Amino acid sequence: MQKFLFLFLLLVCNAYSSWSQDAATSERFLITGQVPALPDGIVIGLYKSDGRLIVPIALDTVADGRFTFSDTISYTKSLMLLSSEAGFPSHWLDVWVAPGKQITITGEDRLLPLWRVESDIAEQQEQNGFQDSTRELNREYMGYNVSECGWFRQMQLDHAGDEEFSRLAWAKVDSLRKYSLPLMRAVYKKELDYMVTAPVGKVYMQKLVSYAQMTVAKMFMPYSDEVKALYAQLPEAMKHTPEAELAYQHLYPTAAVEVGDEMADGELYDVQGGSHHLAEFKGRYILLDFWSSGCGPCIESLPEMEEVAEKYKDTLAIVSISIDPQKEWKAFVEKKQMKGNQWNELRKVGTGLAMSYRVKGYPHYVLVAPDGKIQSVWGGYGKGSLLDRLEEEIHRDTNLN
């Protein structure tokens, strides 16, 4: 559950620009943080996102309650402040930077997403309006989130491999989530209410896209009607922007395919840039593997996927569909020397085939029968699970025929 939540939050993170190195027109920004309650030695990280992966830029160690980040950039962009230290929540603080600008961050405790960011950057001031609209609710929610993170930290670091402790920790997390999930949904609702009268700026549009993406997971954000209403009230000219069009795709998706339906197909690209379609493999079983290099279970599954490919080489085609940006995807495939059909739609995350197959977390698997109809859909990975599932599915289908 925690892994899915992290991936889900990663999925809806929308920082549209990429990191730029020392362009001729670049100027240096400076972030100065002052949180007196933090002890020396706490590590704070500055990160970027391309909408799919969260990538570290720099780390700094707190001394006398202070930390700093500085670099040269050529345009305004949104970055994220995070800490994986004990006592911090699993969420980030949005920080806007711009050439030549000074940004001041202050806080009173380890609830990092509630720290205050001060600058004369217009986008940051818009961001602060959203933060202030949910501050008190968020404080209550973050308290539960910190407790959950504490249990996961113990499970993964202090008691790794201890099944008895793992059962205890999950029971504690489940009990905490009876309170944290309703609070998280209340935070979303509060922010959506704020958006009804908030000015439509860059941050507003990022929020709209994020919430539109989140509507697929009603357990976390069951407010699709409210998000559709926000889209509907956009000025007509705004509805033709890339952000609004992306939000529309998520709010009014193409028809989803289910087990028993004809498979959805689309244009996919290999690492050499060649174009492909799933229909190339019709007449064989097709296993679709939606994955990301930022997904731990996806990476753990790679050796077993090779076993599956060898065992069923005469009857099954595996199509690995990465959601990563083109550059990162190609580099990862080359680094891991990944074989077989390594394809990518090269589209905005969550659109295209991912939308048709209702991909909500990774890895996500779809088994298509030789007649082109969807036979089975499942998610997640554990050692041996792929071999066991495919043996069951293919053996069952053989017996039926």
mmCIF file of C-alpha atoms in Angstrom:
data_model
loop_
_atom_site.group_PDB
_atom_site.id
_atom_site.type_symbol
_atom_site.label_atom_id
_atom_site.label_comp_id
_atom_site.label_asym_id
_atom_site.label_seq_id
_atom_site.Cartn_x
_atom_site.Cartn_y
_atom_site.Cartn_z
ATOM 1 C CA MET A 1 0.000 0.000 0.000
ATOM 2 C CA GLN A 2 2.783 2.446 0.949
ATOM 3 C CA LYS A 3 4.669 1.614 -2.268
ATOM 4 C CA PHE A 4 1.532 2.211 -4.299
ATOM 5 C CA LEU A 5 0.889 5.503 -2.501
ATOM 6 C CA PHE A 6 4.436 6.692 -3.180
ATOM 7 C CA LEU A 7 4.197 5.752 -6.863
ATOM 8 C CA PHE A 8 0.798 7.385 -7.096
ATOM 9 C CA LEU A 9 2.127 10.605 -5.612
ATOM 10 C CA LEU A 10 5.049 10.396 -7.978
ATOM 11 C CA LEU A 11 2.671 9.920 -10.897
ATOM 12 C CA VAL A 12 0.775 13.130 -10.158
ATOM 13 C CA CYS A 13 3.878 15.275 -9.550
ATOM 14 C CA ASN A 14 3.881 17.830 -12.372
ATOM 15 C CA ALA A 15 7.034 19.905 -12.725
ATOM 16 C CA TYR A 16 7.076 20.568 -16.435
ATOM 17 C CA SER A 17 10.582 21.915 -17.016
ATOM 18 C CA SER A 18 13.870 19.999 -16.938
ATOM 19 C CA TRP A 19 17.077 21.004 -15.171
ATOM 20 C CA SER A 20 19.302 23.323 -17.215
ATOM 21 C CA GLN A 21 23.066 23.594 -16.835
ATOM 22 C CA ASP A 22 24.859 26.959 -17.062
ATOM 23 C CA ALA A 23 23.278 28.397 -20.196
ATOM 24 C CA ALA A 24 24.797 31.642 -21.451
ATOM 25 C CA THR A 25 21.938 33.684 -19.987
ATOM 26 C CA SER A 26 21.853 31.786 -16.680
ATOM 27 C CA GLU A 27 21.928 33.507 -13.309
ATOM 28 C CA ARG A 28 22.401 32.036 -9.868
ATOM 29 C CA PHE A 29 19.505 31.481 -7.470
ATOM 30 C CA LEU A 30 19.976 31.033 -3.735
ATOM 31 C CA ILE A 31 17.763 29.069 -1.349
ATOM 32 C CA THR A 32 18.400 29.764 2.325
ATOM 33 C CA GLY A 33 16.637 27.617 4.900
ATOM 34 C CA GLN A 34 16.295 28.321 8.607
ATOM 35 C CA VAL A 35 14.526 25.769 10.814
ATOM 36 C CA PRO A 36 15.958 26.167 14.345
ATOM 37 C CA ALA A 37 14.263 23.002 15.656
ATOM 38 C CA LEU A 38 16.333 20.764 13.371
ATOM 39 C CA PRO A 39 19.432 19.211 14.961
ATOM 40 C CA ASP A 40 22.803 19.293 13.224
ATOM 41 C CA GLY A 41 23.335 16.455 10.752
ATOM 42 C CA ILE A 42 19.832 16.289 9.288
ATOM 43 C CA VAL A 43 20.053 15.920 5.500
ATOM 44 C CA ILE A 44 17.724 17.956 3.281
ATOM 45 C CA GLY A 45 17.478 17.243 -0.450
ATOM 46 C CA LEU A 46 16.567 19.391 -3.448
ATOM 47 C CA TYR A 47 14.884 17.442 -6.247
ATOM 48 C CA LYS A 48 13.399 17.946 -9.693
ATOM 49 C CA SER A 49 10.613 16.092 -11.474
ATOM 50 C CA ASP A 50 9.800 15.658 -15.137
ATOM 51 C CA GLY A 51 6.302 14.427 -14.278
ATOM 52 C CA ARG A 52 7.402 10.793 -14.131
ATOM 53 C CA LEU A 53 10.579 10.460 -12.063
ATOM 54 C CA ILE A 54 11.885 12.331 -9.025
ATOM 55 C CA VAL A 55 15.613 13.008 -9.475
ATOM 56 C CA PRO A 56 18.000 14.365 -6.807
ATOM 57 C CA ILE A 57 19.818 17.609 -7.620
ATOM 58 C CA ALA A 58 21.706 18.363 -4.402
ATOM 59 C CA LEU A 59 21.839 17.466 -0.701
ATOM 60 C CA ASP A 60 22.787 19.676 2.233
ATOM 61 C CA THR A 61 23.400 18.882 5.887
ATOM 62 C CA VAL A 62 21.746 21.104 8.477
ATOM 63 C CA ALA A 63 24.110 23.077 10.728
ATOM 64 C CA ASP A 64 22.798 25.513 13.352
ATOM 65 C CA GLY A 65 19.325 25.031 11.915
ATOM 66 C CA ARG A 66 20.416 26.238 8.462
ATOM 67 C CA PHE A 67 20.790 24.770 4.985
ATOM 68 C CA THR A 68 21.407 26.302 1.552
ATOM 69 C CA PHE A 69 21.119 25.417 -2.129
ATOM 70 C CA SER A 70 22.401 27.444 -5.054
ATOM 71 C CA ASP A 71 22.868 26.941 -8.782
ATOM 72 C CA THR A 72 22.581 28.705 -12.113
ATOM 73 C CA ILE A 73 19.411 28.465 -14.182
ATOM 74 C CA SER A 74 18.026 30.248 -17.213
ATOM 75 C CA TYR A 75 14.274 30.208 -16.505
ATOM 76 C CA THR A 76 11.704 29.922 -13.714
ATOM 77 C CA LYS A 77 10.940 26.367 -12.585
ATOM 78 C CA SER A 78 9.463 24.380 -9.720
ATOM 79 C CA LEU A 79 11.676 22.168 -7.562
ATOM 80 C CA MET A 80 10.968 20.047 -4.493
ATOM 81 C CA LEU A 81 12.442 19.883 -1.003
ATOM 82 C CA LEU A 82 12.437 16.447 0.649
ATOM 83 C CA SER A 83 14.021 14.586 3.541
ATOM 84 C CA SER A 84 14.136 10.847 4.181
ATOM 85 C CA GLU A 85 15.265 11.345 7.774
ATOM 86 C CA ALA A 86 13.295 9.984 10.720
ATOM 87 C CA GLY A 87 10.379 12.169 11.798
ATOM 88 C CA PHE A 88 9.742 13.664 8.344
ATOM 89 C CA PRO A 89 6.608 12.981 6.279
ATOM 90 C CA SER A 90 6.775 11.315 2.862
ATOM 91 C CA HIS A 91 5.620 14.491 1.074
ATOM 92 C CA TRP A 92 7.625 17.349 -0.410
ATOM 93 C CA LEU A 93 7.631 21.156 -0.328
ATOM 94 C CA ASP A 94 7.195 22.909 -3.693
ATOM 95 C CA VAL A 95 9.820 25.621 -4.164
ATOM 96 C CA TRP A 96 9.944 27.905 -7.208
ATOM 97 C CA VAL A 97 13.333 29.207 -8.325
ATOM 98 C CA ALA A 98 14.247 31.794 -10.952
ATOM 99 C CA PRO A 99 17.472 33.327 -12.302
ATOM 100 C CA GLY A 100 19.042 35.752 -9.845
ATOM 101 C CA LYS A 101 16.371 35.242 -7.168
ATOM 102 C CA GLN A 102 16.756 34.702 -3.411
ATOM 103 C CA ILE A 103 14.359 32.322 -1.708
ATOM 104 C CA THR A 104 13.946 32.058 2.059
ATOM 105 C CA ILE A 105 12.486 28.991 3.754
ATOM 106 C CA THR A 106 11.474 28.936 7.412
ATOM 107 C CA GLY A 107 9.857 26.317 9.607
ATOM 108 C CA GLU A 108 9.226 25.316 13.189
ATOM 109 C CA ASP A 109 9.375 21.501 13.083
ATOM 110 C CA ARG A 110 9.945 18.503 10.786
ATOM 111 C CA LEU A 111 6.637 18.892 8.934
ATOM 112 C CA LEU A 112 8.556 19.990 5.855
ATOM 113 C CA PRO A 113 5.574 20.452 3.475
ATOM 114 C CA LEU A 114 4.276 23.147 5.855
ATOM 115 C CA TRP A 115 7.465 25.220 5.855
ATOM 116 C CA ARG A 116 6.997 28.743 4.531
ATOM 117 C CA VAL A 117 8.676 29.867 1.316
ATOM 118 C CA GLU A 118 9.220 33.585 0.742
ATOM 119 C CA SER A 119 10.333 35.206 -2.518
ATOM 120 C CA ASP A 120 9.080 37.705 -5.072
ATOM 121 C CA ILE A 121 8.589 34.958 -7.674
ATOM 122 C CA ALA A 122 4.961 35.150 -8.838
ATOM 123 C CA GLU A 123 4.548 31.383 -9.074
ATOM 124 C CA GLN A 124 5.734 30.931 -5.499
ATOM 125 C CA GLN A 125 3.226 33.461 -4.257
ATOM 126 C CA GLU A 126 0.513 31.562 -6.112
ATOM 127 C CA GLN A 127 1.840 28.298 -4.609
ATOM 128 C CA ASN A 128 1.702 29.811 -1.121
ATOM 129 C CA GLY A 129 -1.996 30.572 -1.571
ATOM 130 C CA PHE A 130 -2.672 26.873 -2.078
ATOM 131 C CA GLN A 131 -0.490 25.926 0.869
ATOM 132 C CA ASP A 132 -2.224 28.388 3.196
ATOM 133 C CA SER A 133 -5.675 27.173 2.146
ATOM 134 C CA THR A 134 -5.030 23.718 3.637
ATOM 135 C CA ARG A 135 -2.406 24.410 6.291
ATOM 136 C CA GLU A 136 -4.317 23.356 9.416
ATOM 137 C CA LEU A 137 -5.866 20.244 7.858
ATOM 138 C CA ASN A 138 -2.489 19.326 6.400
ATOM 139 C CA ARG A 139 -0.841 19.637 9.792
ATOM 140 C CA GLU A 140 -3.221 17.069 11.246
ATOM 141 C CA TYR A 141 -2.777 14.736 8.260
ATOM 142 C CA MET A 142 1.040 15.040 8.337
ATOM 143 C CA GLY A 143 1.093 13.901 11.945
ATOM 144 C CA TYR A 144 -0.415 10.550 10.938
ATOM 145 C CA ASN A 145 1.811 10.352 7.850
ATOM 146 C CA VAL A 146 4.940 10.776 9.979
ATOM 147 C CA SER A 147 3.792 7.913 12.226
ATOM 148 C CA GLU A 148 3.186 5.691 9.192
ATOM 149 C CA CYS A 149 6.638 6.533 7.835
ATOM 150 C CA GLY A 150 8.133 5.643 11.210
ATOM 151 C CA TRP A 151 6.664 2.146 11.067
ATOM 152 C CA PHE A 152 7.856 1.646 7.492
ATOM 153 C CA ARG A 153 11.298 2.898 8.445
ATOM 154 C CA GLN A 154 11.532 0.352 11.254
ATOM 155 C CA MET A 155 10.223 -2.417 9.007
ATOM 156 C CA GLN A 156 12.716 -1.704 6.219
ATOM 157 C CA LEU A 157 15.794 -0.667 8.208
ATOM 158 C CA ASP A 158 15.669 -1.861 11.816
ATOM 159 C CA HIS A 159 13.733 -5.114 11.340
ATOM 160 C CA ALA A 160 14.412 -6.039 7.704
ATOM 161 C CA GLY A 161 13.269 -9.595 6.994
ATOM 162 C CA ASP A 162 11.439 -9.950 10.334
ATOM 163 C CA GLU A 163 8.031 -11.274 9.261
ATOM 164 C CA GLU A 164 6.530 -11.052 12.743
ATOM 165 C CA PHE A 165 7.502 -7.404 13.081
ATOM 166 C CA SER A 166 6.279 -6.771 9.537
ATOM 167 C CA ARG A 167 2.812 -8.070 10.442
ATOM 168 C CA LEU A 168 2.771 -5.871 13.540
ATOM 169 C CA ALA A 169 3.901 -2.807 11.555
ATOM 170 C CA TRP A 170 1.267 -3.308 8.851
ATOM 171 C CA ALA A 171 -1.431 -3.640 11.504
ATOM 172 C CA LYS A 172 -0.284 -0.328 13.013
ATOM 173 C CA VAL A 173 -0.220 1.350 9.590
ATOM 174 C CA ASP A 174 -3.707 0.071 8.751
ATOM 175 C CA SER A 175 -5.032 1.468 12.024
ATOM 176 C CA LEU A 176 -3.389 4.852 11.344
ATOM 177 C CA ARG A 177 -4.857 4.995 7.846
ATOM 178 C CA LYS A 178 -8.376 4.842 9.212
ATOM 179 C CA TYR A 179 -7.672 8.436 10.216
ATOM 180 C CA SER A 180 -5.025 9.581 7.699
ATOM 181 C CA LEU A 181 -6.846 8.703 4.466
ATOM 182 C CA PRO A 182 -10.027 10.658 5.336
ATOM 183 C CA LEU A 183 -7.828 13.601 6.308
ATOM 184 C CA MET A 184 -5.893 13.372 3.038
ATOM 185 C CA ARG A 185 -9.154 13.428 1.092
ATOM 186 C CA ALA A 186 -10.309 16.402 3.174
ATOM 187 C CA VAL A 187 -7.105 18.269 2.239
ATOM 188 C CA TYR A 188 -7.820 17.647 -1.441
ATOM 189 C CA LYS A 189 -11.411 18.832 -1.064
ATOM 190 C CA LYS A 190 -10.298 21.986 0.754
ATOM 191 C CA GLU A 191 -7.859 22.801 -2.028
ATOM 192 C CA LEU A 192 -10.463 22.148 -4.714
ATOM 193 C CA ASP A 193 -12.829 24.530 -2.929
ATOM 194 C CA TYR A 194 -10.060 27.146 -2.891
ATOM 195 C CA MET A 195 -9.593 26.724 -6.650
ATOM 196 C CA VAL A 196 -13.191 27.789 -7.338
ATOM 197 C CA THR A 197 -12.227 31.431 -6.720
ATOM 198 C CA ALA A 198 -8.432 31.288 -7.047
ATOM 199 C CA PRO A 199 -6.782 33.089 -9.992
ATOM 200 C CA VAL A 200 -5.854 30.791 -12.893
ATOM 201 C CA GLY A 201 -2.074 30.769 -13.122
ATOM 202 C CA LYS A 202 0.709 28.283 -13.763
ATOM 203 C CA VAL A 203 0.358 26.599 -10.359
ATOM 204 C CA TYR A 204 -3.431 26.416 -10.756
ATOM 205 C CA MET A 205 -3.047 24.593 -14.070
ATOM 206 C CA GLN A 206 -0.516 22.169 -12.600
ATOM 207 C CA LYS A 207 -2.924 21.444 -9.765
ATOM 208 C CA LEU A 208 -5.782 20.917 -12.219
ATOM 209 C CA VAL A 209 -3.759 18.362 -14.198
ATOM 210 C CA SER A 210 -2.699 16.590 -11.004
ATOM 211 C CA TYR A 211 -6.234 16.316 -9.691
ATOM 212 C CA ALA A 212 -7.496 15.170 -13.095
ATOM 213 C CA GLN A 213 -4.895 12.385 -13.032
ATOM 214 C CA MET A 214 -5.852 11.460 -9.485
ATOM 215 C CA THR A 215 -9.522 10.915 -10.300
ATOM 216 C CA VAL A 216 -8.684 7.392 -11.524
ATOM 217 C CA ALA A 217 -7.967 6.432 -7.895
ATOM 218 C CA LYS A 218 -11.238 7.186 -6.143
ATOM 219 C CA MET A 219 -9.944 5.712 -2.901
ATOM 220 C CA PHE A 220 -7.579 8.690 -2.624
ATOM 221 C CA MET A 221 -9.460 11.469 -4.396
ATOM 222 C CA PRO A 222 -13.183 10.858 -5.024
ATOM 223 C CA TYR A 223 -13.935 14.335 -6.371
ATOM 224 C CA SER A 224 -14.083 13.940 -10.142
ATOM 225 C CA ASP A 225 -17.243 16.077 -10.390
ATOM 226 C CA GLU A 226 -15.522 18.973 -8.626
ATOM 227 C CA VAL A 227 -12.476 18.695 -10.910
ATOM 228 C CA LYS A 228 -14.695 18.591 -14.012
ATOM 229 C CA ALA A 229 -16.449 21.730 -12.785
ATOM 230 C CA LEU A 230 -13.084 23.496 -12.422
ATOM 231 C CA TYR A 231 -12.171 22.489 -15.959
ATOM 232 C CA ALA A 232 -15.528 23.720 -17.250
ATOM 233 C CA GLN A 233 -15.044 27.185 -15.718
ATOM 234 C CA LEU A 234 -11.684 27.740 -17.445
ATOM 235 C CA PRO A 235 -11.673 30.611 -19.942
ATOM 236 C CA GLU A 236 -12.170 29.208 -23.435
ATOM 237 C CA ALA A 237 -8.672 30.228 -24.523
ATOM 238 C CA MET A 238 -7.162 28.304 -21.593
ATOM 239 C CA LYS A 239 -8.882 25.086 -22.680
ATOM 240 C CA HIS A 240 -6.569 24.940 -25.685
ATOM 241 C CA THR A 241 -3.362 24.935 -23.633
ATOM 242 C CA PRO A 242 -1.376 21.652 -23.333
ATOM 243 C CA GLU A 243 -2.142 21.483 -19.598
ATOM 244 C CA ALA A 244 -5.902 21.847 -20.072
ATOM 245 C CA GLU A 245 -5.920 19.313 -22.891
ATOM 246 C CA LEU A 246 -4.054 16.832 -20.699
ATOM 247 C CA ALA A 247 -6.516 17.400 -17.856
ATOM 248 C CA TYR A 248 -9.389 16.793 -20.288
ATOM 249 C CA GLN A 249 -7.858 13.467 -21.401
ATOM 250 C CA HIS A 250 -7.845 12.273 -17.802
ATOM 251 C CA LEU A 251 -11.294 13.600 -16.950
ATOM 252 C CA TYR A 252 -12.920 12.253 -20.108
ATOM 253 C CA PRO A 253 -10.761 9.251 -21.023
ATOM 254 C CA THR A 254 -11.167 6.970 -23.973
ATOM 255 C CA ALA A 255 -13.194 3.860 -23.211
ATOM 256 C CA ALA A 256 -11.321 1.458 -20.964
ATOM 257 C CA VAL A 257 -10.811 -2.126 -22.015
ATOM 258 C CA GLU A 258 -11.578 -4.939 -19.609
ATOM 259 C CA VAL A 259 -11.058 -8.683 -19.431
ATOM 260 C CA GLY A 260 -12.862 -10.221 -22.409
ATOM 261 C CA ASP A 261 -12.569 -7.084 -24.586
ATOM 262 C CA GLU A 262 -10.489 -6.752 -27.727
ATOM 263 C CA MET A 263 -7.069 -5.424 -26.784
ATOM 264 C CA ALA A 264 -6.410 -1.693 -27.147
ATOM 265 C CA ASP A 265 -3.557 -0.886 -29.517
ATOM 266 C CA GLY A 266 -1.495 2.180 -30.303
ATOM 267 C CA GLU A 267 1.791 3.404 -31.708
ATOM 268 C CA LEU A 268 4.844 2.442 -29.664
ATOM 269 C CA TYR A 269 8.545 3.074 -30.275
ATOM 270 C CA ASP A 270 11.648 0.976 -29.714
ATOM 271 C CA VAL A 271 14.983 2.405 -28.537
ATOM 272 C CA GLN A 272 16.106 2.885 -32.142
ATOM 273 C CA GLY A 273 13.009 4.967 -32.905
ATOM 274 C CA GLY A 274 11.201 2.307 -34.907
ATOM 275 C CA SER A 275 7.378 2.290 -34.774
ATOM 276 C CA HIS A 276 5.407 -0.762 -33.606
ATOM 277 C CA HIS A 277 1.895 -1.985 -32.771
ATOM 278 C CA LEU A 278 0.735 -4.771 -30.493
ATOM 279 C CA ALA A 279 -1.110 -6.308 -33.440
ATOM 280 C CA GLU A 280 2.271 -7.561 -34.696
ATOM 281 C CA PHE A 281 1.975 -10.400 -32.188
ATOM 282 C CA LYS A 282 -1.667 -11.345 -32.681
ATOM 283 C CA GLY A 283 -1.980 -15.135 -32.796
ATOM 284 C CA ARG A 284 0.326 -15.529 -29.770
ATOM 285 C CA TYR A 285 -0.119 -14.709 -26.124
ATOM 286 C CA ILE A 286 1.007 -11.131 -25.406
ATOM 287 C CA LEU A 287 2.130 -10.032 -21.952
ATOM 288 C CA LEU A 288 2.104 -6.239 -21.515
ATOM 289 C CA ASP A 289 4.418 -5.065 -18.747
ATOM 290 C CA PHE A 290 3.884 -1.398 -17.806
ATOM 291 C CA TRP A 291 6.921 -0.317 -15.775
ATOM 292 C CA SER A 292 9.219 2.498 -14.658
ATOM 293 C CA SER A 293 12.895 2.578 -13.719
ATOM 294 C CA GLY A 294 11.848 4.421 -10.546
ATOM 295 C CA CYS A 295 9.732 1.452 -9.412
ATOM 296 C CA GLY A 296 11.575 -0.997 -7.142
ATOM 297 C CA PRO A 297 9.324 -4.029 -7.781
ATOM 298 C CA CYS A 298 9.596 -3.390 -11.548
ATOM 299 C CA ILE A 299 13.380 -3.685 -11.343
ATOM 300 C CA GLU A 300 13.167 -6.747 -9.087
ATOM 301 C CA SER A 301 11.038 -8.474 -11.719
ATOM 302 C CA LEU A 302 13.591 -8.195 -14.554
ATOM 303 C CA PRO A 303 15.446 -11.522 -13.998
ATOM 304 C CA GLU A 304 12.180 -13.424 -13.704
ATOM 305 C CA MET A 305 10.824 -11.722 -16.824
ATOM 306 C CA GLU A 306 13.804 -13.140 -18.727
ATOM 307 C CA GLU A 307 12.945 -16.610 -17.387
ATOM 308 C CA VAL A 308 9.373 -16.160 -18.585
ATOM 309 C CA ALA A 309 10.584 -15.088 -22.022
ATOM 310 C CA GLU A 310 12.753 -18.180 -22.357
ATOM 311 C CA LYS A 311 10.175 -20.623 -21.012
ATOM 312 C CA TYR A 312 7.368 -19.383 -23.291
ATOM 313 C CA LYS A 313 9.442 -18.202 -26.268
ATOM 314 C CA ASP A 314 7.312 -20.226 -28.724
ATOM 315 C CA THR A 315 3.910 -19.084 -27.474
ATOM 316 C CA LEU A 316 4.286 -15.722 -25.702
ATOM 317 C CA ALA A 317 5.496 -12.254 -26.751
ATOM 318 C CA ILE A 318 6.471 -9.901 -23.926
ATOM 319 C CA VAL A 319 6.057 -6.180 -24.577
ATOM 320 C CA SER A 320 7.674 -4.034 -21.894
ATOM 321 C CA ILE A 321 6.067 -0.567 -22.010
ATOM 322 C CA SER A 322 8.108 2.014 -20.112
ATOM 323 C CA ILE A 323 6.537 5.235 -18.834
ATOM 324 C CA ASP A 324 9.938 6.928 -18.418
ATOM 325 C CA PRO A 325 11.044 9.955 -20.463
ATOM 326 C CA GLN A 326 12.891 8.997 -23.650
ATOM 327 C CA LYS A 327 16.422 9.876 -22.488
ATOM 328 C CA GLU A 328 16.176 8.108 -19.112
ATOM 329 C CA TRP A 329 14.395 5.112 -20.641
ATOM 330 C CA LYS A 330 17.042 4.529 -23.318
ATOM 331 C CA ALA A 331 19.885 4.944 -20.818
ATOM 332 C CA PHE A 332 18.310 2.461 -18.403
ATOM 333 C CA VAL A 333 17.649 -0.140 -21.119
ATOM 334 C CA GLU A 334 21.264 0.144 -22.251
ATOM 335 C CA LYS A 335 22.667 0.036 -18.714
ATOM 336 C CA LYS A 336 20.685 -3.074 -17.794
ATOM 337 C CA GLN A 337 21.153 -4.588 -21.277
ATOM 338 C CA MET A 338 17.442 -5.317 -21.382
ATOM 339 C CA LYS A 339 16.364 -7.688 -24.113
ATOM 340 C CA GLY A 340 13.167 -8.246 -26.052
ATOM 341 C CA ASN A 341 10.522 -5.711 -26.988
ATOM 342 C CA GLN A 342 11.488 -2.601 -25.007
ATOM 343 C CA TRP A 343 8.929 -0.043 -26.146
ATOM 344 C CA ASN A 344 7.617 3.349 -25.056
ATOM 345 C CA GLU A 345 4.676 5.476 -26.209
ATOM 346 C CA LEU A 346 6.688 8.667 -25.545
ATOM 347 C CA ARG A 347 3.541 10.367 -24.310
ATOM 348 C CA LYS A 348 2.478 12.184 -21.168
ATOM 349 C CA VAL A 349 2.347 9.752 -18.261
ATOM 350 C CA GLY A 350 -1.060 8.157 -17.705
ATOM 351 C CA THR A 351 -2.317 8.764 -21.238
ATOM 352 C CA GLY A 352 -2.510 6.472 -24.274
ATOM 353 C CA LEU A 353 -2.441 2.739 -23.567
ATOM 354 C CA ALA A 354 -1.874 3.350 -19.858
ATOM 355 C CA MET A 355 -5.222 5.116 -19.794
ATOM 356 C CA SER A 356 -6.963 2.449 -21.891
ATOM 357 C CA TYR A 357 -5.727 -0.306 -19.589
ATOM 358 C CA ARG A 358 -6.429 1.773 -16.433
ATOM 359 C CA VAL A 359 -2.874 1.616 -15.149
ATOM 360 C CA LYS A 360 -2.854 3.043 -11.606
ATOM 361 C CA GLY A 361 0.396 1.633 -10.210
ATOM 362 C CA TYR A 362 3.506 -0.211 -11.355
ATOM 363 C CA PRO A 363 4.277 -2.862 -12.391
ATOM 364 C CA HIS A 364 0.958 -3.456 -14.178
ATOM 365 C CA TYR A 365 0.439 -6.585 -16.271
ATOM 366 C CA VAL A 366 -2.043 -7.403 -19.027
ATOM 367 C CA LEU A 367 -2.215 -10.855 -20.642
ATOM 368 C CA VAL A 368 -3.745 -10.912 -24.110
ATOM 369 C CA ALA A 369 -4.894 -14.264 -25.522
ATOM 370 C CA PRO A 370 -3.950 -15.420 -29.056
ATOM 371 C CA ASP A 371 -7.352 -14.254 -30.348
ATOM 372 C CA GLY A 372 -6.489 -10.679 -29.375
ATOM 373 C CA LYS A 373 -8.825 -10.512 -26.373
ATOM 374 C CA ILE A 374 -7.739 -9.584 -22.871
ATOM 375 C CA GLN A 375 -7.482 -12.680 -20.717
ATOM 376 C CA SER A 376 -6.207 -11.297 -17.411
ATOM 377 C CA VAL A 377 -5.044 -8.097 -15.680
ATOM 378 C CA TRP A 378 -3.068 -7.813 -12.426
ATOM 379 C CA GLY A 379 -0.590 -5.565 -10.622
ATOM 380 C CA GLY A 380 2.405 -5.830 -8.317
ATOM 381 C CA TYR A 381 5.327 -8.217 -8.163
ATOM 382 C CA GLY A 382 6.744 -10.766 -5.731
ATOM 383 C CA LYS A 383 9.449 -13.334 -6.403
ATOM 384 C CA GLY A 384 8.040 -16.203 -8.462
ATOM 385 C CA SER A 385 4.709 -14.485 -9.055
ATOM 386 C CA LEU A 386 5.142 -14.061 -12.818
ATOM 387 C CA LEU A 387 6.076 -17.673 -13.479
ATOM 388 C CA ASP A 388 3.255 -18.924 -11.248
ATOM 389 C CA ARG A 389 0.642 -16.627 -12.772
ATOM 390 C CA LEU A 390 1.532 -17.388 -16.382
ATOM 391 C CA GLU A 391 1.676 -21.120 -15.781
ATOM 392 C CA GLU A 392 -1.816 -20.888 -14.290
ATOM 393 C CA GLU A 393 -3.188 -18.661 -17.062
ATOM 394 C CA ILE A 394 -1.739 -20.514 -20.031
ATOM 395 C CA HIS A 395 -2.423 -23.968 -18.557
ATOM 396 C CA ARG A 396 -6.038 -22.936 -17.816
ATOM 397 C CA ASP A 397 -6.530 -21.568 -21.307
ATOM 398 C CA THR A 398 -5.072 -24.740 -22.861
ATOM 399 C CA ASN A 399 -7.462 -26.919 -20.870
ATOM 400 C CA LEU A 400 -10.446 -24.783 -21.916
ATOM 401 C CA ASN A 401 -9.511 -25.281 -25.542
#
